[in-house]
C-alpha cells in the first residue's frame, strides 16, 4: 500500500517510511491511512527487499541480483560489459592476427566464445557473469575482424564488394533472432543459452576456413599460399616479401618484446601523414557507425511507440541496409556512395524534430537507420581498400577498437539526454552522419585500384592514388 508506506513519494520506490507495520497489518485500510495521516511521519529508510513485476519479462538479471536503486549502475555495467570486451579484443586480436595469422586467431576466438557464451547462463555470481560477458565481447571482436579480413583477402576483386556487405547481414539476423528468443524463453538464463546455441556452428568454420593467402605471401610462405590459391603461378613473383621468422625464434621472444612489436604495428598506421589521416577518418566512421546502430535501437524507449514492434523493425531494415552498398558499388565509387548515404541519413534523423510522435517519427528514424547502415557498410569495405596488406588487419582492429566507444556511450546518451529531450539522441546521430560525409571528402577513391601489400609501396598520397 504505497499510500501508507510512501505517501508523497510515489515515484520513489527505493525508500519507505519506518512505520510499525506489525501494528498496521491488523488495521483496516481506512484505519491505517487515518492513523498514518494523524501521526507524525517516521524516518525514511532504504528498502531491503524488492518485488518485481515479471508478467512480461519474467526473471531478468535485475531481479536476479537486485540491480536497482543504489545498484542501478550495475545494470548499465552488465549492458556495456560486452562492448568493453570488444574494445580490448579488437585492440589485441588485430595485432595478433597480423603476426600469427588470421585462421589461428579465428579458431582461438571461436573456442573462447563457445565456452564463455553458455557459461554465462549458469553462474550465480554477478561478478562472474560480468567476467564471462567480457570474454564474450573479447571473442566476438576477434571473430569479426579476422573473419571479415579473411573474406576480403580470399575474394577476388570483382566479388569482394558483394561478399563484404553480405557478411554484415549477420547483424540483422541476430537482431531479429534476439526478440524472438526472448519471447519464447522464460528467464534470462534460458535466453542466454538460446543465443549461445548458434555459436557452435563455428566448429564448421574452424575446420574448413583456410588461412589468408595474402597474409601467407607477406610472410614468405609461398608454398602454403599456392596450395590455397591452386597454383604458384597465381602469385605475384615481384611482390616484396617480409623475411619469414622461424618458429623457434618466435617462441623464444619475451612478452615485453611481443608488446613492443604490437605497439610497433599500430605505429605503422601513423608512419606517414596520409596513413595517419586515413586511420583517424576510418576510426571516426567506425565509431559513428556503431554509435548510432545501438543508439537508435535503444532510443525507442523515448518514442511513443510499441517497443517490441520498433525493435523488430530495426532488425528488418538492417538487411536492405547491408545490401544497399552492393547496388551503389555497381554504379558508383566508394567515396561518392558514402558521402551521399551519410548525407541522406543525417537529414532523415534531423527531420524528426518537426514530425509528430508515433509512426511518422518511427518511419523517419528507420529510414535514417537504413541509409546509415548502408553508409557504414561502405565505410567498412572502404577501410579494407585504404590500407596495405601487412597492416590491414591492424587497421581494421584499430577501427573496431574505436567503434566500441559507440555502444559504451549509447546507453548513457539514451538514459540521460533522451529522458530530458526525447529528440536529442537521434539529432546527435544526424549531426555525426553529416560530419562523416564531410570527412570522406578528404580520402581518395579506391574503386578499380589494386590494394598494396606493403607500406613501402604506399609512402605518400600519390602512391596511394595510383596503386
PDB file of C-alpha atoms in Angstrom, residues 211-419:
ATOM      1  CA  UNK A 211      44.311 -19.099 -43.991  1.00  0.00           C
ATOM      2  CA  UNK A 212      44.507 -15.815 -45.871  1.00  0.00           C
ATOM      3  CA  UNK A 213      46.832 -16.300 -48.885  1.00  0.00           C
ATOM      4  CA  UNK A 214      47.672 -12.597 -48.824  1.00  0.00           C
ATOM      5  CA  UNK A 215      48.943 -12.908 -45.255  1.00  0.00           C
ATOM      6  CA  UNK A 216      50.944 -16.019 -46.171  1.00  0.00           C
ATOM      7  CA  UNK A 217      52.554 -14.165 -49.091  1.00  0.00           C
ATOM      8  CA  UNK A 218      53.631 -11.246 -46.899  1.00  0.00           C
ATOM      9  CA  UNK A 219      55.195 -13.794 -44.523  1.00  0.00           C
ATOM     10  CA  UNK A 220      57.097 -15.518 -47.325  1.00  0.00           C
ATOM     11  CA  UNK A 221      55.051 -18.729 -47.143  1.00  0.00           C
ATOM     12  CA  UNK A 222      54.535 -19.074 -50.894  1.00  0.00           C
ATOM     13  CA  UNK A 223      54.011 -22.830 -50.871  1.00  0.00           C
ATOM     14  CA  UNK A 224      51.136 -22.664 -48.392  1.00  0.00           C
ATOM     15  CA  UNK A 225      49.633 -19.762 -50.275  1.00  0.00           C
ATOM     16  CA  UNK A 226      49.863 -21.638 -53.573  1.00  0.00           C
ATOM     17  CA  UNK A 227      48.060 -24.644 -52.063  1.00  0.00           C
ATOM     18  CA  UNK A 228      45.133 -22.365 -51.203  1.00  0.00           C
ATOM     19  CA  UNK A 229      45.125 -20.458 -54.486  1.00  0.00           C
ATOM     20  CA  UNK A 230      45.687 -23.594 -56.551  1.00  0.00           C
ATOM     21  CA  UNK A 231      48.801 -22.659 -58.444  1.00  0.00           C
ATOM     22  CA  UNK A 232      52.085 -20.930 -57.709  1.00  0.00           C
ATOM     23  CA  UNK A 233      51.666 -19.075 -60.981  1.00  0.00           C
ATOM     24  CA  UNK A 234      48.807 -17.080 -59.463  1.00  0.00           C
ATOM     25  CA  UNK A 235      51.209 -15.443 -57.022  1.00  0.00           C
ATOM     26  CA  UNK A 236      52.965 -12.209 -57.879  1.00  0.00           C
ATOM     27  CA  UNK A 237      56.652 -13.063 -58.313  1.00  0.00           C
ATOM     28  CA  UNK A 238      57.763  -9.454 -57.993  1.00  0.00           C
ATOM     29  CA  UNK A 239      55.966  -8.978 -54.692  1.00  0.00           C
ATOM     30  CA  UNK A 240      58.361  -7.768 -51.961  1.00  0.00           C
ATOM     31  CA  UNK A 241      58.108 -10.244 -49.123  1.00  0.00           C
ATOM     32  CA  UNK A 242      58.855 -10.000 -45.453  1.00  0.00           C
ATOM     33  CA  UNK A 243      61.540 -12.322 -44.193  1.00  0.00           C
ATOM     34  CA  UNK A 244      59.873 -15.323 -42.586  1.00  0.00           C
ATOM     35  CA  UNK A 245      60.717 -15.773 -38.950  1.00  0.00           C
ATOM     36  CA  UNK A 246      61.493 -19.197 -37.551  1.00  0.00           C
ATOM     37  CA  UNK A 247      59.117 -20.704 -35.051  1.00  0.00           C
ATOM     38  CA  UNK A 248      61.998 -21.208 -32.589  1.00  0.00           C
ATOM     39  CA  UNK A 249      62.867 -17.543 -32.602  1.00  0.00           C
ATOM     40  CA  UNK A 250      59.217 -16.532 -32.266  1.00  0.00           C
ATOM     41  CA  UNK A 251      58.759 -18.817 -29.275  1.00  0.00           C
ATOM     42  CA  UNK A 252      61.880 -17.502 -27.537  1.00  0.00           C
ATOM     43  CA  UNK A 253      60.779 -13.887 -27.601  1.00  0.00           C
ATOM     44  CA  UNK A 254      59.764 -12.364 -24.291  1.00  0.00           C
ATOM     45  CA  UNK A 255      56.326 -10.980 -23.515  1.00  0.00           C
ATOM     46  CA  UNK A 256      57.789  -7.477 -23.377  1.00  0.00           C
ATOM     47  CA  UNK A 257      59.145  -7.876 -26.895  1.00  0.00           C
ATOM     48  CA  UNK A 258      55.716  -9.030 -28.086  1.00  0.00           C
ATOM     49  CA  UNK A 259      54.103  -5.944 -26.590  1.00  0.00           C
ATOM     50  CA  UNK A 260      56.681  -3.694 -28.247  1.00  0.00           C
ATOM     51  CA  UNK A 261      56.086  -5.388 -31.596  1.00  0.00           C
ATOM     52  CA  UNK A 262      52.340  -4.968 -31.181  1.00  0.00           C
ATOM     53  CA  UNK A 263      52.775  -1.273 -30.486  1.00  0.00           C
ATOM     54  CA  UNK A 264      55.072  -1.010 -33.468  1.00  0.00           C
ATOM     55  CA  UNK A 265      52.307  -2.461 -35.626  1.00  0.00           C
ATOM     56  CA  UNK A 266      49.950   0.287 -34.538  1.00  0.00           C
ATOM     57  CA  UNK A 267      52.583   2.968 -35.027  1.00  0.00           C
ATOM     58  CA  UNK A 268      52.884   1.898 -38.665  1.00  0.00           C
ATOM     59  CA  UNK A 269      49.381   3.264 -39.175  1.00  0.00           C
ATOM     60  CA  UNK A 270      50.808   6.714 -38.408  1.00  0.00           C
ATOM     61  CA  UNK A 271      54.109   6.324 -40.270  1.00  0.00           C
ATOM     62  CA  UNK A 272      53.021   8.815 -42.955  1.00  0.00           C
ATOM     63  CA  UNK A 273      50.704  11.793 -42.906  1.00  0.00           C
ATOM     64  CA  UNK A 274      48.419  10.132 -45.462  1.00  0.00           C
ATOM     65  CA  UNK A 275      48.169   6.902 -43.458  1.00  0.00           C
ATOM     66  CA  UNK A 276      47.518   8.837 -40.238  1.00  0.00           C
ATOM     67  CA  UNK A 277      44.731  10.829 -41.899  1.00  0.00           C
ATOM     68  CA  UNK A 278      43.067   7.683 -43.209  1.00  0.00           C
ATOM     69  CA  UNK A 279      43.420   5.953 -39.857  1.00  0.00           C
ATOM     70  CA  UNK A 280      41.740   8.806 -37.982  1.00  0.00           C
ATOM     71  CA  UNK A 281      38.923   9.205 -40.517  1.00  0.00           C
ATOM     72  CA  UNK A 282      38.205   5.467 -40.623  1.00  0.00           C
ATOM     73  CA  UNK A 283      38.295   5.318 -36.812  1.00  0.00           C
ATOM     74  CA  UNK A 284      35.656   8.043 -36.689  1.00  0.00           C
ATOM     75  CA  UNK A 285      33.429   6.385 -39.291  1.00  0.00           C
ATOM     76  CA  UNK A 286      33.505   3.046 -37.476  1.00  0.00           C
ATOM     77  CA  UNK A 287      32.808   4.713 -34.129  1.00  0.00           C
ATOM     78  CA  UNK A 288      29.899   6.621 -35.616  1.00  0.00           C
ATOM     79  CA  UNK A 289      28.517   3.501 -37.298  1.00  0.00           C
ATOM     80  CA  UNK A 290      28.410   1.515 -34.070  1.00  0.00           C
ATOM     81  CA  UNK A 291      27.230   4.522 -32.067  1.00  0.00           C
ATOM     82  CA  UNK A 292      24.053   5.189 -33.984  1.00  0.00           C
ATOM     83  CA  UNK A 293      23.474   1.483 -34.670  1.00  0.00           C
ATOM     84  CA  UNK A 294      22.999   0.908 -30.942  1.00  0.00           C
ATOM     85  CA  UNK A 295      21.712   4.347 -30.007  1.00  0.00           C
ATOM     86  CA  UNK A 296      18.823   4.298 -32.493  1.00  0.00           C
ATOM     87  CA  UNK A 297      17.835   0.818 -31.342  1.00  0.00           C
ATOM     88  CA  UNK A 298      17.876   1.785 -27.651  1.00  0.00           C
ATOM     89  CA  UNK A 299      16.230   5.170 -28.167  1.00  0.00           C
ATOM     90  CA  UNK A 300      12.876   3.550 -28.947  1.00  0.00           C
ATOM     91  CA  UNK A 301      12.077   3.851 -25.240  1.00  0.00           C
ATOM     92  CA  UNK A 302      11.854   7.624 -25.712  1.00  0.00           C
ATOM     93  CA  UNK A 303       9.305   7.375 -28.538  1.00  0.00           C
ATOM     94  CA  UNK A 304       5.571   6.911 -28.085  1.00  0.00           C
ATOM     95  CA  UNK A 305       5.557   3.627 -29.997  1.00  0.00           C
ATOM     96  CA  UNK A 306       5.326  -0.092 -29.309  1.00  0.00           C
ATOM     97  CA  UNK A 307       8.792  -1.201 -28.192  1.00  0.00           C
ATOM     98  CA  UNK A 308       8.662  -4.780 -29.486  1.00  0.00           C
ATOM     99  CA  UNK A 309       7.470  -3.611 -32.887  1.00  0.00           C
ATOM    100  CA  UNK A 310      10.181  -0.966 -33.034  1.00  0.00           C
ATOM    101  CA  UNK A 311      12.964  -3.419 -32.158  1.00  0.00           C
ATOM    102  CA  UNK A 312      11.686  -5.955 -34.688  1.00  0.00           C
ATOM    103  CA  UNK A 313      11.550  -3.338 -37.446  1.00  0.00           C
ATOM    104  CA  UNK A 314      15.088  -2.256 -36.596  1.00  0.00           C
ATOM    105  CA  UNK A 315      16.293  -5.769 -37.344  1.00  0.00           C
ATOM    106  CA  UNK A 316      14.251  -5.974 -40.536  1.00  0.00           C
ATOM    107  CA  UNK A 317      15.589  -2.731 -42.051  1.00  0.00           C
ATOM    108  CA  UNK A 318      19.146  -3.829 -41.332  1.00  0.00           C
ATOM    109  CA  UNK A 319      19.079  -6.380 -44.167  1.00  0.00           C
ATOM    110  CA  UNK A 320      18.362  -3.935 -47.020  1.00  0.00           C
ATOM    111  CA  UNK A 321      20.733  -1.531 -45.296  1.00  0.00           C
ATOM    112  CA  UNK A 322      23.603  -4.003 -45.641  1.00  0.00           C
ATOM    113  CA  UNK A 323      22.589  -4.964 -49.203  1.00  0.00           C
ATOM    114  CA  UNK A 324      22.226  -1.400 -50.474  1.00  0.00           C
ATOM    115  CA  UNK A 325      26.006  -0.825 -50.812  1.00  0.00           C
ATOM    116  CA  UNK A 326      26.143  -3.623 -53.401  1.00  0.00           C
ATOM    117  CA  UNK A 327      23.935  -1.572 -55.710  1.00  0.00           C
ATOM    118  CA  UNK A 328      25.985   1.561 -55.109  1.00  0.00           C
ATOM    119  CA  UNK A 329      29.266  -0.280 -55.701  1.00  0.00           C
ATOM    120  CA  UNK A 330      27.970  -1.452 -59.086  1.00  0.00           C
ATOM    121  CA  UNK A 331      27.347   2.035 -60.448  1.00  0.00           C
ATOM    122  CA  UNK A 332      29.231   4.462 -58.218  1.00  0.00           C
ATOM    123  CA  UNK A 333      32.536   4.805 -56.383  1.00  0.00           C
ATOM    124  CA  UNK A 334      33.106   4.187 -52.700  1.00  0.00           C
ATOM    125  CA  UNK A 335      33.669   7.848 -51.897  1.00  0.00           C
ATOM    126  CA  UNK A 336      30.610   9.290 -53.657  1.00  0.00           C
ATOM    127  CA  UNK A 337      28.373   6.495 -52.307  1.00  0.00           C
ATOM    128  CA  UNK A 338      29.490   7.082 -48.744  1.00  0.00           C
ATOM    129  CA  UNK A 339      29.025  10.841 -48.944  1.00  0.00           C
ATOM    130  CA  UNK A 340      25.529  10.508 -50.444  1.00  0.00           C
ATOM    131  CA  UNK A 341      24.298   7.913 -47.932  1.00  0.00           C
ATOM    132  CA  UNK A 342      25.696   9.682 -44.888  1.00  0.00           C
ATOM    133  CA  UNK A 343      24.103  12.938 -46.044  1.00  0.00           C
ATOM    134  CA  UNK A 344      20.676  11.349 -46.582  1.00  0.00           C
ATOM    135  CA  UNK A 345      20.906   9.519 -43.253  1.00  0.00           C
ATOM    136  CA  UNK A 346      21.830  12.694 -41.408  1.00  0.00           C
ATOM    137  CA  UNK A 347      18.966  14.695 -42.903  1.00  0.00           C
ATOM    138  CA  UNK A 348      16.446  11.918 -42.150  1.00  0.00           C
ATOM    139  CA  UNK A 349      17.449  11.858 -38.492  1.00  0.00           C
ATOM    140  CA  UNK A 350      17.292  15.655 -38.170  1.00  0.00           C
ATOM    141  CA  UNK A 351      13.793  15.768 -39.687  1.00  0.00           C
ATOM    142  CA  UNK A 352      12.243  14.040 -36.659  1.00  0.00           C
ATOM    143  CA  UNK A 353      12.235  17.344 -34.765  1.00  0.00           C
ATOM    144  CA  UNK A 354       9.342  18.613 -36.927  1.00  0.00           C
ATOM    145  CA  UNK A 355       7.354  15.364 -37.136  1.00  0.00           C
ATOM    146  CA  UNK A 356       4.536  14.250 -34.800  1.00  0.00           C
ATOM    147  CA  UNK A 357       5.056  11.360 -32.387  1.00  0.00           C
ATOM    148  CA  UNK A 358       4.173   7.851 -33.478  1.00  0.00           C
ATOM    149  CA  UNK A 359       4.551   6.320 -36.939  1.00  0.00           C
ATOM    150  CA  UNK A 360       5.960   9.448 -38.691  1.00  0.00           C
ATOM    151  CA  UNK A 361       8.944   9.616 -36.334  1.00  0.00           C
ATOM    152  CA  UNK A 362       9.443   5.851 -36.380  1.00  0.00           C
ATOM    153  CA  UNK A 363       9.460   5.764 -40.197  1.00  0.00           C
ATOM    154  CA  UNK A 364      11.930   8.665 -40.447  1.00  0.00           C
ATOM    155  CA  UNK A 365      14.195   7.066 -37.850  1.00  0.00           C
ATOM    156  CA  UNK A 366      14.113   3.668 -39.548  1.00  0.00           C
ATOM    157  CA  UNK A 367      14.893   5.247 -42.922  1.00  0.00           C
ATOM    158  CA  UNK A 368      17.804   7.112 -41.362  1.00  0.00           C
ATOM    159  CA  UNK A 369      18.961   3.853 -39.799  1.00  0.00           C
ATOM    160  CA  UNK A 370      18.718   2.011 -43.137  1.00  0.00           C
ATOM    161  CA  UNK A 371      20.784   4.580 -45.053  1.00  0.00           C
ATOM    162  CA  UNK A 372      23.184   4.974 -42.141  1.00  0.00           C
ATOM    163  CA  UNK A 373      23.854   1.232 -42.035  1.00  0.00           C
ATOM    164  CA  UNK A 374      24.412   1.256 -45.796  1.00  0.00           C
ATOM    165  CA  UNK A 375      26.919   4.079 -45.402  1.00  0.00           C
ATOM    166  CA  UNK A 376      28.657   2.188 -42.607  1.00  0.00           C
ATOM    167  CA  UNK A 377      28.876  -0.902 -44.825  1.00  0.00           C
ATOM    168  CA  UNK A 378      30.625   1.198 -47.447  1.00  0.00           C
ATOM    169  CA  UNK A 379      32.976   2.660 -44.833  1.00  0.00           C
ATOM    170  CA  UNK A 380      33.941  -0.825 -43.632  1.00  0.00           C
ATOM    171  CA  UNK A 381      34.727  -2.015 -47.133  1.00  0.00           C
ATOM    172  CA  UNK A 382      36.482   1.262 -47.884  1.00  0.00           C
ATOM    173  CA  UNK A 383      38.764   0.735 -44.876  1.00  0.00           C
ATOM    174  CA  UNK A 384      39.990  -2.606 -46.207  1.00  0.00           C
ATOM    175  CA  UNK A 385      40.981  -1.000 -49.517  1.00  0.00           C
ATOM    176  CA  UNK A 386      42.657   2.024 -47.970  1.00  0.00           C
ATOM    177  CA  UNK A 387      45.397   0.095 -46.137  1.00  0.00           C
ATOM    178  CA  UNK A 388      48.206  -2.243 -47.303  1.00  0.00           C
ATOM    179  CA  UNK A 389      48.040  -5.972 -46.568  1.00  0.00           C
ATOM    180  CA  UNK A 390      50.749  -6.064 -43.898  1.00  0.00           C
ATOM    181  CA  UNK A 391      48.843  -3.583 -41.707  1.00  0.00           C
ATOM    182  CA  UNK A 392      45.286  -4.078 -42.946  1.00  0.00           C
ATOM    183  CA  UNK A 393      44.099  -6.221 -40.064  1.00  0.00           C
ATOM    184  CA  UNK A 394      45.778  -3.878 -37.592  1.00  0.00           C
ATOM    185  CA  UNK A 395      43.897  -1.011 -39.214  1.00  0.00           C
ATOM    186  CA  UNK A 396      40.620  -2.925 -39.031  1.00  0.00           C
ATOM    187  CA  UNK A 397      41.388  -3.805 -35.399  1.00  0.00           C
ATOM    188  CA  UNK A 398      42.104  -0.147 -34.664  1.00  0.00           C
ATOM    189  CA  UNK A 399      38.777   0.864 -36.209  1.00  0.00           C
ATOM    190  CA  UNK A 400      36.921  -1.892 -34.381  1.00  0.00           C
ATOM    191  CA  UNK A 401      38.525  -0.776 -31.122  1.00  0.00           C
ATOM    192  CA  UNK A 402      37.356   2.807 -31.594  1.00  0.00           C
ATOM    193  CA  UNK A 403      33.919   1.623 -32.677  1.00  0.00           C
ATOM    194  CA  UNK A 404      33.340   0.058 -29.262  1.00  0.00           C
ATOM    195  CA  UNK A 405      33.118   3.506 -27.707  1.00  0.00           C
ATOM    196  CA  UNK A 406      29.782   3.741 -29.554  1.00  0.00           C
ATOM    197  CA  UNK A 407      27.898   1.037 -27.620  1.00  0.00           C
ATOM    198  CA  UNK A 408      29.644   2.211 -24.441  1.00  0.00           C
ATOM    199  CA  UNK A 409      28.228   5.726 -24.772  1.00  0.00           C
ATOM    200  CA  UNK A 410      24.855   4.899 -26.346  1.00  0.00           C
ATOM    201  CA  UNK A 411      23.033   3.711 -23.164  1.00  0.00           C
ATOM    202  CA  UNK A 412      24.056   6.809 -21.250  1.00  0.00           C
ATOM    203  CA  UNK A 413      23.043   9.164 -24.071  1.00  0.00           C
ATOM    204  CA  UNK A 414      19.623   7.487 -24.225  1.00  0.00           C
ATOM    205  CA  UNK A 415      19.107   7.448 -20.457  1.00  0.00           C
ATOM    206  CA  UNK A 416      20.474  10.910 -19.671  1.00  0.00           C
ATOM    207  CA  UNK A 417      19.840  13.106 -22.717  1.00  0.00           C
ATOM    208  CA  UNK A 418      16.940  11.067 -24.074  1.00  0.00           C
ATOM    209  CA  UNK A 419      14.926  11.282 -20.867  1.00  0.00           C
TER     210      UNK A 419
END
